[in-house]
């Protein structure tokens, strides 16, 4: 019991020490530290596309803030909502519940045998019916394994959506030094959104404008991250785990002796 109490006290002390540290400056607009600020690549005003975008983000992906593209999307798109969770139902998502009574199915961008290929000439009639309308586009943000799990755990939502996909291969802006995609043609959530908007609104200037700013903001994020990493040139974060473990155990034993 003493060991458990000592561990708890030592942990609390470490947390209090971390919380007492002064936080670094953050940009008020993009919520990034100055060296990583991307405001120079953002539009003066949010871009209003006809398509509304809903991003369903896995909690683990939300913690990957430094390289996640999703935080950039609401900085560019006027109609962009981000929800975090492991599974969803239409009742959880007000924007989905609003469009279902009118007979309109949200478009879920996720590959599958029943998905409509937005860039396949064989589906031209079906695709034309979807284009240039006030659609709701849903994207899943996470690794492929996380995304598939979210899909499997949200059957009611999937049932009320029309799956769509695109077949054309696009090379990601991400360099392999920062984040390696599982396949060369795999792209980020932001890049998927930009490409889908152009397919859904091929004649709309707003969609082209949104695509430009989305991709430019991501390039800016990547360039800033690469520049900071190169300038620091520091040793790996966990290069000496033994020392950290020793310091934790030392303090725990000291508290245990005092009990």
Coordinates of C-alpha atoms in Angstrom, one line a residue:
X1 CA 0.0 0.0 0.0
X2 CA 2.9 2.4 0.9
X3 CA 4.4 1.8 -2.5
X4 CA 1.1 2.6 -4.2
X5 CA 0.7 5.8 -2.2
X6 CA 4.3 6.8 -2.9
X7 CA 3.8 6.3 -6.6
X8 CA 0.6 8.4 -6.5
X9 CA 2.3 11.3 -4.6
X10 CA 5.4 11.3 -6.8
X11 CA 3.1 11.4 -9.9
X12 CA 1.2 14.3 -8.5
X13 CA 4.4 16.2 -7.8
X14 CA 5.6 15.6 -11.4
X15 CA 2.2 16.9 -12.8
X16 CA 2.3 20.0 -10.6
X17 CA 5.8 20.7 -11.7
X18 CA 4.8 20.4 -15.4
X19 CA 1.7 22.6 -14.8
X20 CA 3.7 25.3 -13.1
X21 CA 5.9 25.8 -16.1
X22 CA 5.1 28.9 -18.2
X23 CA 3.4 28.1 -21.4
X24 CA 4.9 29.2 -24.7
X25 CA 3.5 31.9 -26.9
X26 CA 0.8 30.7 -29.4
X27 CA -0.6 32.5 -32.4
X28 CA -4.2 33.5 -31.7
X29 CA -5.4 32.6 -35.1
X30 CA -3.8 29.3 -36.0
X31 CA -3.0 28.3 -32.4
X32 CA 0.6 27.4 -33.2
X33 CA 3.9 28.6 -31.7
X34 CA 5.4 31.5 -33.8
X35 CA 8.0 29.3 -35.6
X36 CA 5.2 27.0 -36.8
X37 CA 2.6 29.8 -37.6
X38 CA 0.8 29.2 -40.9
X39 CA -1.3 32.4 -41.0
X40 CA 0.7 33.6 -44.0
X41 CA -0.9 30.8 -46.1
X42 CA -4.5 31.3 -44.9
X43 CA -7.2 33.3 -46.8
X44 CA -8.2 36.7 -45.4
X45 CA -11.8 35.4 -45.2
X46 CA -13.1 31.8 -44.9
X47 CA -14.0 30.3 -48.2
X48 CA -17.7 29.5 -48.5
X49 CA -18.2 26.4 -50.6
X50 CA -21.6 25.0 -51.4
X51 CA -20.5 21.7 -49.8
X52 CA -20.4 21.5 -46.0
X53 CA -17.6 19.4 -44.5
X54 CA -17.9 17.2 -41.4
X55 CA -14.7 15.6 -40.1
X56 CA -15.1 12.6 -37.7
X57 CA -11.8 12.5 -35.9
X58 CA -10.3 9.6 -34.0
X59 CA -9.2 10.7 -30.5
X60 CA -5.7 9.4 -31.0
X61 CA -5.4 11.5 -34.2
X62 CA -6.5 14.6 -32.3
X63 CA -3.4 14.1 -30.1
X64 CA -1.1 14.2 -33.1
X65 CA -1.5 18.0 -33.3
X66 CA 1.9 18.9 -34.7
X67 CA 1.3 16.9 -38.0
X68 CA -2.4 16.7 -38.2
X69 CA -4.0 18.5 -41.2
X70 CA -7.5 18.7 -39.7
X71 CA -6.9 21.8 -37.6
X72 CA -6.0 23.7 -40.8
X73 CA -9.4 23.0 -42.4
X74 CA -11.6 25.2 -40.3
X75 CA -9.1 28.0 -40.9
X76 CA -9.8 27.8 -44.6
X77 CA -13.4 26.5 -45.0
X78 CA -16.4 28.4 -43.7
X79 CA -18.6 25.3 -43.5
X80 CA -16.3 22.9 -41.7
X81 CA -17.2 21.0 -38.4
X82 CA -14.9 18.6 -36.5
X83 CA -16.2 16.0 -34.1
X84 CA -14.0 13.6 -32.1
X85 CA -15.0 10.1 -31.0
X86 CA -14.7 6.4 -31.6
X87 CA -18.2 5.9 -33.0
X88 CA -21.1 8.1 -34.1
X89 CA -24.9 7.9 -34.8
X90 CA -27.0 10.4 -36.7
X91 CA -28.4 11.6 -33.4
X92 CA -24.9 12.5 -32.2
X93 CA -24.4 14.8 -35.2
X94 CA -26.8 17.7 -35.5
X95 CA -25.7 18.6 -39.0
X96 CA -26.5 15.0 -40.2
X97 CA -29.9 14.9 -38.5
X98 CA -30.8 18.2 -40.2
X99 CA -30.3 16.9 -43.7
X100 CA -31.8 13.4 -43.4
X101 CA -35.5 14.5 -43.1
X102 CA -35.3 16.1 -46.5
X103 CA -34.3 12.8 -48.1
X104 CA -30.7 13.9 -48.7
X105 CA -28.0 11.4 -47.8
X106 CA -24.7 12.8 -46.6
X107 CA -21.7 11.7 -48.7
X108 CA -19.2 9.6 -46.8
X109 CA -15.7 9.7 -48.4
X110 CA -14.5 6.2 -47.8
X111 CA -13.6 3.5 -50.3
X112 CA -15.7 0.4 -50.6
X113 CA -17.6 -1.9 -53.0
X114 CA -20.8 0.2 -52.8
X115 CA -19.0 3.6 -53.1
X116 CA -19.6 5.9 -56.1
X117 CA -16.4 6.8 -57.8
X118 CA -16.6 10.6 -58.3
X119 CA -14.0 10.5 -61.1
X120 CA -15.2 7.5 -63.0
X121 CA -16.7 8.3 -66.4
X122 CA -18.9 5.2 -66.1
X123 CA -20.7 6.9 -63.2
X124 CA -21.1 10.3 -65.0
X125 CA -24.9 10.4 -64.7
X126 CA -24.9 9.6 -61.0
X127 CA -22.0 12.0 -60.3
X128 CA -23.7 14.8 -62.2
X129 CA -26.7 14.4 -59.9
X130 CA -24.5 14.9 -56.9
X131 CA -22.5 17.9 -58.3
X132 CA -23.0 21.6 -57.6
X133 CA -25.5 21.0 -54.8
X134 CA -25.5 21.8 -51.1
X135 CA -24.0 18.5 -50.1
X136 CA -22.7 17.3 -46.7
X137 CA -19.3 15.6 -47.1
X138 CA -18.2 13.4 -44.2
X139 CA -14.5 12.5 -43.8
X140 CA -12.9 10.0 -41.4
X141 CA -9.7 11.2 -39.8
X142 CA -7.3 8.6 -38.4
X143 CA -5.0 5.8 -39.5
X144 CA -6.6 3.3 -41.9
X145 CA -7.0 0.8 -39.1
X146 CA -8.6 3.5 -36.8
X147 CA -10.9 4.7 -39.7
X148 CA -12.1 1.2 -40.5
X149 CA -12.8 0.6 -36.8
X150 CA -14.8 3.8 -36.6
X151 CA -16.8 2.7 -39.7
X152 CA -17.5 -0.7 -38.2
X153 CA -18.6 0.8 -34.9
X154 CA -21.0 3.4 -36.5
X155 CA -23.4 1.2 -38.5
X156 CA -26.4 3.4 -38.1
X157 CA -24.5 6.4 -39.5
X158 CA -23.1 4.5 -42.4
X159 CA -26.5 3.1 -43.3
X160 CA -27.8 6.7 -43.7
X161 CA -24.9 7.8 -45.9
X162 CA -23.9 7.4 -49.5
X163 CA -20.3 6.3 -49.7
X164 CA -18.1 8.0 -52.3
X165 CA -14.5 7.7 -53.4
X166 CA -12.1 8.8 -56.0
X167 CA -9.8 6.5 -58.0
X168 CA -7.2 8.9 -59.3
X169 CA -3.9 8.6 -57.6
X170 CA -2.5 11.7 -55.9
X171 CA 0.9 12.0 -54.2
X172 CA 0.8 13.4 -50.7
X173 CA 2.4 16.7 -49.7
X174 CA 3.7 14.9 -46.6
X175 CA 7.5 14.1 -47.0
X176 CA 8.4 10.6 -45.8
X177 CA 10.7 12.3 -43.2
X178 CA 7.6 13.7 -41.4
X179 CA 4.9 11.2 -41.9
X180 CA 4.9 8.1 -44.1
X181 CA 1.7 7.1 -45.7
X182 CA 0.9 3.3 -46.1
X183 CA 0.9 3.6 -49.9
X184 CA 2.2 6.2 -52.3
X185 CA -1.3 7.1 -53.5
X186 CA -2.6 7.6 -49.9
X187 CA -3.1 11.2 -48.9
X188 CA -4.1 13.2 -45.8
X189 CA -7.6 14.1 -44.7
X190 CA -7.1 17.7 -45.9
X191 CA -5.9 16.6 -49.3
X192 CA -8.8 14.2 -49.7
X193 CA -11.2 17.0 -48.8
X194 CA -9.6 19.4 -51.3
X195 CA -9.8 16.8 -54.1
X196 CA -13.4 15.8 -53.3
X197 CA -14.5 19.4 -53.3
X198 CA -13.2 19.9 -56.8
X199 CA -15.0 16.7 -58.0
X200 CA -18.3 17.8 -56.3
X201 CA -18.1 21.4 -57.5
X202 CA -16.1 21.2 -60.7
X203 CA -17.4 24.6 -62.1
X204 CA -17.3 26.5 -58.8
X205 CA -14.5 29.1 -58.3
X206 CA -15.0 28.8 -54.6
X207 CA -14.1 25.1 -54.6
X208 CA -10.9 25.8 -56.6
X209 CA -10.1 28.6 -54.2
X210 CA -10.6 26.3 -51.2
X211 CA -8.4 23.6 -52.7
X212 CA -5.6 26.2 -53.3
X213 CA -5.7 27.5 -49.7
X214 CA -6.0 24.1 -48.2
X215 CA -3.0 22.7 -50.0
X216 CA -0.9 25.9 -49.5
X217 CA -1.6 25.9 -45.7
X218 CA -0.5 22.2 -45.5
X219 CA 2.7 23.0 -47.5
X220 CA 3.4 25.9 -45.2
X221 CA 2.8 23.6 -42.1
X222 CA 5.2 21.0 -43.6
X223 CA 7.9 23.5 -44.5
X224 CA 7.8 25.1 -41.1
X225 CA 7.9 21.8 -39.3
X226 CA 10.9 20.6 -41.4
X227 CA 12.7 23.9 -40.9
X228 CA 12.3 23.8 -37.1
X229 CA 13.4 20.1 -37.0
X230 CA 16.5 20.9 -39.0
X231 CA 17.4 23.9 -36.9
X232 CA 17.1 22.0 -33.6
X233 CA 19.1 19.0 -34.7
X234 CA 18.5 17.6 -31.2
X235 CA 19.0 14.1 -29.9
X236 CA 16.0 11.7 -29.8
X237 CA 13.5 12.6 -27.2
X238 CA 13.8 9.2 -25.4
X239 CA 17.6 8.7 -25.8
X240 CA 18.1 8.1 -22.1
X241 CA 15.0 6.4 -20.7
X242 CA 17.1 4.7 -18.0
X243 CA 17.8 8.1 -16.3
X244 CA 14.1 9.1 -16.4
X245 CA 13.1 5.8 -14.8
X246 CA 15.9 6.2 -12.1
X247 CA 14.7 9.7 -11.1
X248 CA 11.0 8.5 -10.8
X249 CA 12.0 5.5 -8.7
X250 CA 14.3 7.5 -6.5
X251 CA 11.6 10.0 -5.6
X252 CA 9.1 7.2 -5.0
X253 CA 11.5 5.5 -2.6
X254 CA 12.2 8.7 -0.8
X255 CA 8.5 9.3 -0.1
X256 CA 8.0 5.6 0.9
X257 CA 10.7 6.0 3.5
X258 CA 8.9 9.1 4.9
X259 CA 5.6 7.3 5.3

